[in-house]
PDB file of C-alpha atoms in Angstrom:
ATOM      1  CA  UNK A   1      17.787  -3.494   3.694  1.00  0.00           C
ATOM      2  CA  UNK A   2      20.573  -0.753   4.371  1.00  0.00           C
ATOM      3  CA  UNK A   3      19.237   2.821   5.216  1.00  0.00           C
ATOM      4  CA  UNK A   4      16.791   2.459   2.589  1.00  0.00           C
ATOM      5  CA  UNK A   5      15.391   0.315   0.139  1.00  0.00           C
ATOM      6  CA  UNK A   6      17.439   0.418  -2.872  1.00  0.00           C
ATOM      7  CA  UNK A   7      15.192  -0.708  -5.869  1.00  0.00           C
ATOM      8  CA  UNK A   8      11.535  -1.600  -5.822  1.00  0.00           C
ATOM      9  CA  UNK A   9      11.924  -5.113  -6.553  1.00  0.00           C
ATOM     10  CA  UNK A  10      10.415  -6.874  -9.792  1.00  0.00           C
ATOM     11  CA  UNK A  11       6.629  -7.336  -9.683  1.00  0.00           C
ATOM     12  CA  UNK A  12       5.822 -11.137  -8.889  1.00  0.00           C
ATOM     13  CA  UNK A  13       3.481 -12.810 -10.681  1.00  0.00           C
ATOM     14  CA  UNK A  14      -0.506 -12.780  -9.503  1.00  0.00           C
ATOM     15  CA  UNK A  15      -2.014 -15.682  -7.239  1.00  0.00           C
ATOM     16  CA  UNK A  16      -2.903 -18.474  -9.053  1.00  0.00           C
ATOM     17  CA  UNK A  17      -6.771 -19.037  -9.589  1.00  0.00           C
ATOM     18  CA  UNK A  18      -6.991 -22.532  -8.509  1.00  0.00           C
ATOM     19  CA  UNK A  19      -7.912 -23.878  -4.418  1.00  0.00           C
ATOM     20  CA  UNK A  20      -7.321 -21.510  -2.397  1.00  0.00           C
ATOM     21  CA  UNK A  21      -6.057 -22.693   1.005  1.00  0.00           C
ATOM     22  CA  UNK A  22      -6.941 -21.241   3.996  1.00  0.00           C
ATOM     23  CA  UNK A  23      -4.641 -17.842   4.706  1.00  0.00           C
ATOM     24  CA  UNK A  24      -2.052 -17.755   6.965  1.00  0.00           C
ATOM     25  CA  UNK A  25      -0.462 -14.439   6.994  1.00  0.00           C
ATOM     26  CA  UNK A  26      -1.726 -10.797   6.291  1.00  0.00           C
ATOM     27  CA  UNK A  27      -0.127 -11.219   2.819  1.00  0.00           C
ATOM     28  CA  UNK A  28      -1.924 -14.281   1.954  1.00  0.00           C
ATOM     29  CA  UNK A  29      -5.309 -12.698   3.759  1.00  0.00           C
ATOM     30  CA  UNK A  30      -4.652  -9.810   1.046  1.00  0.00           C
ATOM     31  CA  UNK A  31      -4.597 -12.020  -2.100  1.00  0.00           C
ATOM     32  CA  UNK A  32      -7.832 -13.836  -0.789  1.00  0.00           C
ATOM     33  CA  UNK A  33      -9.737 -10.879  -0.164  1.00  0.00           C
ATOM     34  CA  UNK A  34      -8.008  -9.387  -3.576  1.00  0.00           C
ATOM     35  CA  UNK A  35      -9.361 -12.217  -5.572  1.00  0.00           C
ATOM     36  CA  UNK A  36     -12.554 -12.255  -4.175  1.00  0.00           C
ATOM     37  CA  UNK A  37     -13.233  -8.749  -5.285  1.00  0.00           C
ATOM     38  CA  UNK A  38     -11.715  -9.845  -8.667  1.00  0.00           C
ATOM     39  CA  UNK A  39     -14.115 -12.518  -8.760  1.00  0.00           C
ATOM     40  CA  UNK A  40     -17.056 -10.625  -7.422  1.00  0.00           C
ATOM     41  CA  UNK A  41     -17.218 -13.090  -4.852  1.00  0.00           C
ATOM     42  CA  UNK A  42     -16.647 -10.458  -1.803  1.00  0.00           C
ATOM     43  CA  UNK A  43     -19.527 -10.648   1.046  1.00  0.00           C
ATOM     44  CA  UNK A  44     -21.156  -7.755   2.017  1.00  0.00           C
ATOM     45  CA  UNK A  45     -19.228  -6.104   4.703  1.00  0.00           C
ATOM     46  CA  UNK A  46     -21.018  -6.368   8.225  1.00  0.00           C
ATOM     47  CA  UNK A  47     -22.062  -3.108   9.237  1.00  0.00           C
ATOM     48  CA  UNK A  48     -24.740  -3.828  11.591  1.00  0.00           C
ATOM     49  CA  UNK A  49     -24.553  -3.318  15.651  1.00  0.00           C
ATOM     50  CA  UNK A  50     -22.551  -6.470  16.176  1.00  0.00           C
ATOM     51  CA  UNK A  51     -19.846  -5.397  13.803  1.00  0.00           C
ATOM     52  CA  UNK A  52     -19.479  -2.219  15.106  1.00  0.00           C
ATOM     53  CA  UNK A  53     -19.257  -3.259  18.663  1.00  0.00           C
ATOM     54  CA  UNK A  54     -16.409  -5.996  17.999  1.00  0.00           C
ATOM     55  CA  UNK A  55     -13.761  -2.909  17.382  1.00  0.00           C
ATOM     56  CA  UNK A  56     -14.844  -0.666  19.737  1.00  0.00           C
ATOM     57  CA  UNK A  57     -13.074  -2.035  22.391  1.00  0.00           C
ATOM     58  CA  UNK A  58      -9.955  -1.749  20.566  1.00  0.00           C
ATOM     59  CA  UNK A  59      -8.270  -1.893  16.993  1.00  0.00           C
ATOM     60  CA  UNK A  60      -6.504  -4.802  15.876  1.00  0.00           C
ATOM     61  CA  UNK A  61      -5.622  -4.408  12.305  1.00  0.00           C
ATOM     62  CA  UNK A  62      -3.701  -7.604  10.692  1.00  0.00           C
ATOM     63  CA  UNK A  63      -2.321  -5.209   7.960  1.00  0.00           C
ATOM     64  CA  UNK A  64      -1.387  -1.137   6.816  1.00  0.00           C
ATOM     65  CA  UNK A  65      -1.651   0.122   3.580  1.00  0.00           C
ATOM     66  CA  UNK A  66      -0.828   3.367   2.139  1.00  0.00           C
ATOM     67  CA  UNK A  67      -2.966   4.320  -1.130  1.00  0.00           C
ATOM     68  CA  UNK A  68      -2.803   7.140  -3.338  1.00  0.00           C
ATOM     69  CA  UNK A  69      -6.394   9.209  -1.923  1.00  0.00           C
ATOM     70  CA  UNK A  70      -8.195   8.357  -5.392  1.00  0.00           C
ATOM     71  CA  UNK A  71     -11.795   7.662  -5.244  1.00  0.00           C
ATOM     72  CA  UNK A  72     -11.146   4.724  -7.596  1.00  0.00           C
ATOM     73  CA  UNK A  73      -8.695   3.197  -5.182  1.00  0.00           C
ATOM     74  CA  UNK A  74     -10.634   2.250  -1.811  1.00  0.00           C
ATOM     75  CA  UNK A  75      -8.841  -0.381  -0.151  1.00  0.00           C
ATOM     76  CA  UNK A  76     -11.382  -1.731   2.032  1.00  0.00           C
ATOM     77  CA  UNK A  77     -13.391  -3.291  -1.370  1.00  0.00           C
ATOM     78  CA  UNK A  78      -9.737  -3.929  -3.081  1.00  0.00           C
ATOM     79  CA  UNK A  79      -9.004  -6.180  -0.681  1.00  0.00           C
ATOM     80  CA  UNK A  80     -12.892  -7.371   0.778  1.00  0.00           C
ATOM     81  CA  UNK A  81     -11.704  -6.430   4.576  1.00  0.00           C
ATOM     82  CA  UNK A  82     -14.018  -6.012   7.423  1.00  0.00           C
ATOM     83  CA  UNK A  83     -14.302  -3.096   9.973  1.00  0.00           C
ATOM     84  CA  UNK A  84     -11.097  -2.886  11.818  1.00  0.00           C
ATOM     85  CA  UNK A  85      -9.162  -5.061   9.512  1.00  0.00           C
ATOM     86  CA  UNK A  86      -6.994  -2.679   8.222  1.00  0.00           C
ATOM     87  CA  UNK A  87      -4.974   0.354   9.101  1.00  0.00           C
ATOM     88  CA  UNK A  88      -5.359   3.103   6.098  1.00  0.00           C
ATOM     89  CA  UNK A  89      -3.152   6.153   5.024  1.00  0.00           C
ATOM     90  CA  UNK A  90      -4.188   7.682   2.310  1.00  0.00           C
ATOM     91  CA  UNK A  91      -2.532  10.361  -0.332  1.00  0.00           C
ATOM     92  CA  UNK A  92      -2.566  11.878  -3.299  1.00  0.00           C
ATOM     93  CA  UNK A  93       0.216   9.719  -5.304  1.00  0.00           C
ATOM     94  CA  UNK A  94       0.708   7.788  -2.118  1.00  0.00           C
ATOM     95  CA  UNK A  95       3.118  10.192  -1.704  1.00  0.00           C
ATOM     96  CA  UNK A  96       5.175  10.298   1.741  1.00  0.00           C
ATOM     97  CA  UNK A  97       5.361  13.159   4.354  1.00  0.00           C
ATOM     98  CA  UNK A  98       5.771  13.568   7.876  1.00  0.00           C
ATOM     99  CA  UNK A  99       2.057  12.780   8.832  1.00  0.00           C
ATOM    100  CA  UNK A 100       2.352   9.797   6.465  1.00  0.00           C
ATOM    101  CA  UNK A 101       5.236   8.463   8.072  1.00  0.00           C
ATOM    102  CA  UNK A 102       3.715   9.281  11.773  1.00  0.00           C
ATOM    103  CA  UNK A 103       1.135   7.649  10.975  1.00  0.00           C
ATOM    104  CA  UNK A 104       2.230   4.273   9.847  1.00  0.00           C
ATOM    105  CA  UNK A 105       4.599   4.379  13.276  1.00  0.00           C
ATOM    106  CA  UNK A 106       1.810   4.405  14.930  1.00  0.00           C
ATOM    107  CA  UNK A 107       0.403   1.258  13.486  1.00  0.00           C
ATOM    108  CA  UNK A 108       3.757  -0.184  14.364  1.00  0.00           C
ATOM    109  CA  UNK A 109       4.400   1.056  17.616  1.00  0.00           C
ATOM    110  CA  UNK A 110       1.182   1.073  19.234  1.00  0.00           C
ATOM    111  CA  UNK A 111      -1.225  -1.348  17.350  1.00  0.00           C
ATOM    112  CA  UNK A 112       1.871  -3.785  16.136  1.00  0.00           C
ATOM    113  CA  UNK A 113       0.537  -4.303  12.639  1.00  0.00           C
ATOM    114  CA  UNK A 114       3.217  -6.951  10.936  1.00  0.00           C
ATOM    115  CA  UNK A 115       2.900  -5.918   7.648  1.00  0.00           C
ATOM    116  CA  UNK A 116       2.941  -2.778   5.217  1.00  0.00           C
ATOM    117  CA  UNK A 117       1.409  -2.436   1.868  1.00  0.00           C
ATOM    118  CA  UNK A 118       2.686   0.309  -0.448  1.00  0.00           C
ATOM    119  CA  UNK A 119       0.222   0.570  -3.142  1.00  0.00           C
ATOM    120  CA  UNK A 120      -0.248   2.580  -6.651  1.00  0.00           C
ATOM    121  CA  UNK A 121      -2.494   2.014  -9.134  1.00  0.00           C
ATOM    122  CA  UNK A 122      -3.636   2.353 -12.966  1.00  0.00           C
ATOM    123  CA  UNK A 123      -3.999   5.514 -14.641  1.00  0.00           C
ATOM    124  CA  UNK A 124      -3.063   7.367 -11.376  1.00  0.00           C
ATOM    125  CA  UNK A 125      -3.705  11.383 -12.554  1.00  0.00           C
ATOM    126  CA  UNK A 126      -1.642  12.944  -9.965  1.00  0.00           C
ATOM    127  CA  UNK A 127       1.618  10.695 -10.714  1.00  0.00           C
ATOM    128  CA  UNK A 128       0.745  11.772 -14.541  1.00  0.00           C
ATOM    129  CA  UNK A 129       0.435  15.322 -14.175  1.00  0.00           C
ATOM    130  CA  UNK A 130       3.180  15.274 -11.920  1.00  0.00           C
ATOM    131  CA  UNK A 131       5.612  13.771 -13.808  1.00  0.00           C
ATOM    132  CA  UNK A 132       4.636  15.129 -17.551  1.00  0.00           C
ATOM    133  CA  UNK A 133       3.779  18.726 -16.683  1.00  0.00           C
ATOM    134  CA  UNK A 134       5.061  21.371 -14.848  1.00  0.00           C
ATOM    135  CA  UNK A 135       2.299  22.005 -11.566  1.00  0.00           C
ATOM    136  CA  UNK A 136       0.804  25.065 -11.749  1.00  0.00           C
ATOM    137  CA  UNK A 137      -0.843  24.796  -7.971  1.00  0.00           C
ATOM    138  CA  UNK A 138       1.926  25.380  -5.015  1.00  0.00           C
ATOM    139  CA  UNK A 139       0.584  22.927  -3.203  1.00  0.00           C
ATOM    140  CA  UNK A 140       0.899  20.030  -6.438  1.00  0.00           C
ATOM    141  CA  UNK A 141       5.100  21.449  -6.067  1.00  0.00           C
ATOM    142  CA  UNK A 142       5.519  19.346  -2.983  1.00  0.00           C
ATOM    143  CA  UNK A 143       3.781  16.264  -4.779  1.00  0.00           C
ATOM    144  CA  UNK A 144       5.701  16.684  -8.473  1.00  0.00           C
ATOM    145  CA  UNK A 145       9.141  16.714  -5.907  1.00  0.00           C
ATOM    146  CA  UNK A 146       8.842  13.361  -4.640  1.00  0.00           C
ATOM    147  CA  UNK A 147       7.023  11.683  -7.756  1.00  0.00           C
ATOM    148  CA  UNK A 148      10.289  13.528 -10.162  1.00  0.00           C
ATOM    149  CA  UNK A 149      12.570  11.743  -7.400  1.00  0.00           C
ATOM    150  CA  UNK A 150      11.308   8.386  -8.120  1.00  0.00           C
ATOM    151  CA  UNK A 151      11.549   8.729 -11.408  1.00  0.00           C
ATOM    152  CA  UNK A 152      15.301   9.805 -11.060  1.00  0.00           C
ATOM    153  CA  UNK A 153      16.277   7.224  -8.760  1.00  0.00           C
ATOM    154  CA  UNK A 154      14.296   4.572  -9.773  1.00  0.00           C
ATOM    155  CA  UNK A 155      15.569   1.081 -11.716  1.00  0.00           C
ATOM    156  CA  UNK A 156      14.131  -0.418 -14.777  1.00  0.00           C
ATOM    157  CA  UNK A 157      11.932   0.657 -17.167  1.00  0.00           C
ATOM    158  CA  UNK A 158      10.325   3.355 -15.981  1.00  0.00           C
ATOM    159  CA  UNK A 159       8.250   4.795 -19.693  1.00  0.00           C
ATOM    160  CA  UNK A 160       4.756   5.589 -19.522  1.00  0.00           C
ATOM    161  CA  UNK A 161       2.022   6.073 -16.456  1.00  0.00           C
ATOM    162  CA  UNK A 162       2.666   2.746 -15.011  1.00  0.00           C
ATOM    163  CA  UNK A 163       6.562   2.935 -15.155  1.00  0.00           C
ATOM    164  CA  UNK A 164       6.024   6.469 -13.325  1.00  0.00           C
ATOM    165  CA  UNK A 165       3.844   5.047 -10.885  1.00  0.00           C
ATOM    166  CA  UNK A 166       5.937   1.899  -9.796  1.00  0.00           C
ATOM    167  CA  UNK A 167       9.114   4.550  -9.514  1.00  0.00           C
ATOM    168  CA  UNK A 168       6.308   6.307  -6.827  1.00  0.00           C
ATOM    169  CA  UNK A 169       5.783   3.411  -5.231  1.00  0.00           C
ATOM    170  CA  UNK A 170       9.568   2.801  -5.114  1.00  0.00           C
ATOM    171  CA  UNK A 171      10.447   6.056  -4.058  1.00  0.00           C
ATOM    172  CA  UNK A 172       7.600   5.933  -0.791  1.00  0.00           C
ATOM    173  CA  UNK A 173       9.202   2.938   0.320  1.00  0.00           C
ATOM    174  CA  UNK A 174      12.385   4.372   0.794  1.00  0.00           C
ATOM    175  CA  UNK A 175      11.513   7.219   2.302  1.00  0.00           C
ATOM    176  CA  UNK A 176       9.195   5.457   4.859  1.00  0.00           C
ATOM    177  CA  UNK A 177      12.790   3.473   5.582  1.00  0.00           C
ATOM    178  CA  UNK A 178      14.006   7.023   6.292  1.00  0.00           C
ATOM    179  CA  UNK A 179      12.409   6.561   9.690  1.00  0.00           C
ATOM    180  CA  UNK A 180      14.289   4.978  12.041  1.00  0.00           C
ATOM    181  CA  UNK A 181      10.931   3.455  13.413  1.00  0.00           C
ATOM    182  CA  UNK A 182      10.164   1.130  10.491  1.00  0.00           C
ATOM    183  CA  UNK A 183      13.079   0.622   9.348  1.00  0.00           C
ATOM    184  CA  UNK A 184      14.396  -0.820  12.612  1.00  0.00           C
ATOM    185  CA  UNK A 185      11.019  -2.544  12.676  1.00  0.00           C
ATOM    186  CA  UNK A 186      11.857  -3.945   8.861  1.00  0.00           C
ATOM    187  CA  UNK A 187      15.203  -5.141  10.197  1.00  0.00           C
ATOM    188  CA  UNK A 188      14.142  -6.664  12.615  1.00  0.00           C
ATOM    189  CA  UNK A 189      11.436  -8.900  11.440  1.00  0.00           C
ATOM    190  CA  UNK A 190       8.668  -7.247  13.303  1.00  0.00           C
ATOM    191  CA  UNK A 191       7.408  -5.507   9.637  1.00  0.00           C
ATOM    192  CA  UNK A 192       6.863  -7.338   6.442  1.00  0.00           C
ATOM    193  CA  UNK A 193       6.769  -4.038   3.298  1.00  0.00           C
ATOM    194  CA  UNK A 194       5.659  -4.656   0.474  1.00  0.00           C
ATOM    195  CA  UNK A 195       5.079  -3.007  -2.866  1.00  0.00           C
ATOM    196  CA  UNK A 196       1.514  -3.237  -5.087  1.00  0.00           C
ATOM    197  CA  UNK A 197       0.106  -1.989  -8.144  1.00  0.00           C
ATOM    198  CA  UNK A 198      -3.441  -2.024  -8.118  1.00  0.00           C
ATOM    199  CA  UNK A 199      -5.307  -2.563 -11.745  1.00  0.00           C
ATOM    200  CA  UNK A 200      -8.348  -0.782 -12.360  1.00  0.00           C
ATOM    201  CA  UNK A 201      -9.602  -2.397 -15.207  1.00  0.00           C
ATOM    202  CA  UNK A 202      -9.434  -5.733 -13.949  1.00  0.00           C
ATOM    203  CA  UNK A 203      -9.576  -5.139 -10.183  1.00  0.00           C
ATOM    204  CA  UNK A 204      -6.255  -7.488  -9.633  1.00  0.00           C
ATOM    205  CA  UNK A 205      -3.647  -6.317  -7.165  1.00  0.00           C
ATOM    206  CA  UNK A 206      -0.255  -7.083  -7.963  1.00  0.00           C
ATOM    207  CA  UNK A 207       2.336  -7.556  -5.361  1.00  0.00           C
ATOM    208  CA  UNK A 208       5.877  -7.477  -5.872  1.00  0.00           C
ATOM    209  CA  UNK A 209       8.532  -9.339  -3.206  1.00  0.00           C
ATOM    210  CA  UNK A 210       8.150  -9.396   0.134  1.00  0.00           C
ATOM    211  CA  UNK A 211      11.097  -6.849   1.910  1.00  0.00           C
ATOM    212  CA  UNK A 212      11.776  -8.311   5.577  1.00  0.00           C
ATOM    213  CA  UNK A 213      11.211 -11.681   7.325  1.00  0.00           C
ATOM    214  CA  UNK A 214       7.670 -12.442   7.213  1.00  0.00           C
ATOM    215  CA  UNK A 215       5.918 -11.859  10.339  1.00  0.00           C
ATOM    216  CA  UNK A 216       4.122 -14.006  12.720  1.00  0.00           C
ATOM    217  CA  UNK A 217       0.516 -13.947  11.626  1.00  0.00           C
ATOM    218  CA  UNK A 218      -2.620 -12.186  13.287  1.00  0.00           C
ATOM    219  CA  UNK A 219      -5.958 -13.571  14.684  1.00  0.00           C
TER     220      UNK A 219
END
């Protein structure tokens, strides 16, 4: 870690299907809840009056992830978390702007959340049309910008939707270490990132390295 992140790093294989010991970090509480939605295994979420009194007092989230906005993509299922679990930021591409980046500082600096989850996903239109065709919409300008940057600066093979969306993904992270808030936070141990590509088809998240010492883990 420099001033940014210089290359997304290669996508790691997924968690094996075998045992699955009990999880020990927010990374490891992501694969679990991961593979039980994969499996279909994921309890209902608790919803009732109990549930929604626990985070009323307060917000405690072991975990941020920033999604592209697409109604295919809802994190909460993807990963089989529980009210309060996680911190969201959502956006079309998962693209990175100043409320983006305010927001995730505030997970850091207020609620502490150790870890950050970058995530794109299968078939993602707004990477597509972005990157393939020139926007017609002023307001798609801002988003075909920073999608056409990742494809620029990005490493590997970058053909096709999924090449364009891991160059997103890639390009997000290294403007979120544009802030001095999470990057110094990165540095300094305090922030686990990490990039994913989520599969719709098959409902498996893919993670790739870890970027920054892993932190201590939550409740």
């Amino acid at each position: 870690l420099g001033l940014a992140i210089a290359a997304f790093v290669a996508l790691a294989s997924p968690a094996p299907r075998g045992a699955e010991p009990e999880p020990a970090s927010g990374l490891e509480r992501l694969r679990a809840g991961n593979s039980r939605f994969v499996k279909g295994a994921a309890a209902p979420m608790p919803s009732g009056p109990a549930a929604r009194q626990a985070p009323a007092a307060g917000q405690q989230p072991f975990a941020m992830v920033l999604s592209c906005a697409d109604a295919r993509v809802p994190p909460e299922f993807v990963f089989s978390a529980g009210l309060g679990d996680l911190f969201v930021v959502r956006a079309a591409g998962a693209v990175v702007d100043k409320s983006v980046t305010a927001s995730l500082e505030y997970g850091v600096t207020h609620l502490h959340v150790p870890l950050l989850v970058v995530m794109g996903h299968e078939a993602c239109d707004v990477v597509r049309d972005a990157s393939s065709v020139e926007p017609r919409e002023p307001a798609m300008d801002f988003l075909a910008t920073h999608i056409r940057a990742g494809l620029r600066h990005g490493s590997g093979d970058r053909a096709g939707v999924r090449g364009a969306v891991l160059a997103t993904v890639e390009q997000a992270i290294n403007d979120l270490m544009g802030s001095s808030v999470l990057r110094a936070a990165a540095t300094g141990g305090q922030l686990q990132v990490v990039g994913a590509y989520y599969e719709l088809g098959t409902g498996q998240v893919v993670f790739s390295e870890p970027i920054g010492a892993p932190p201590t883990a939550r409740h």
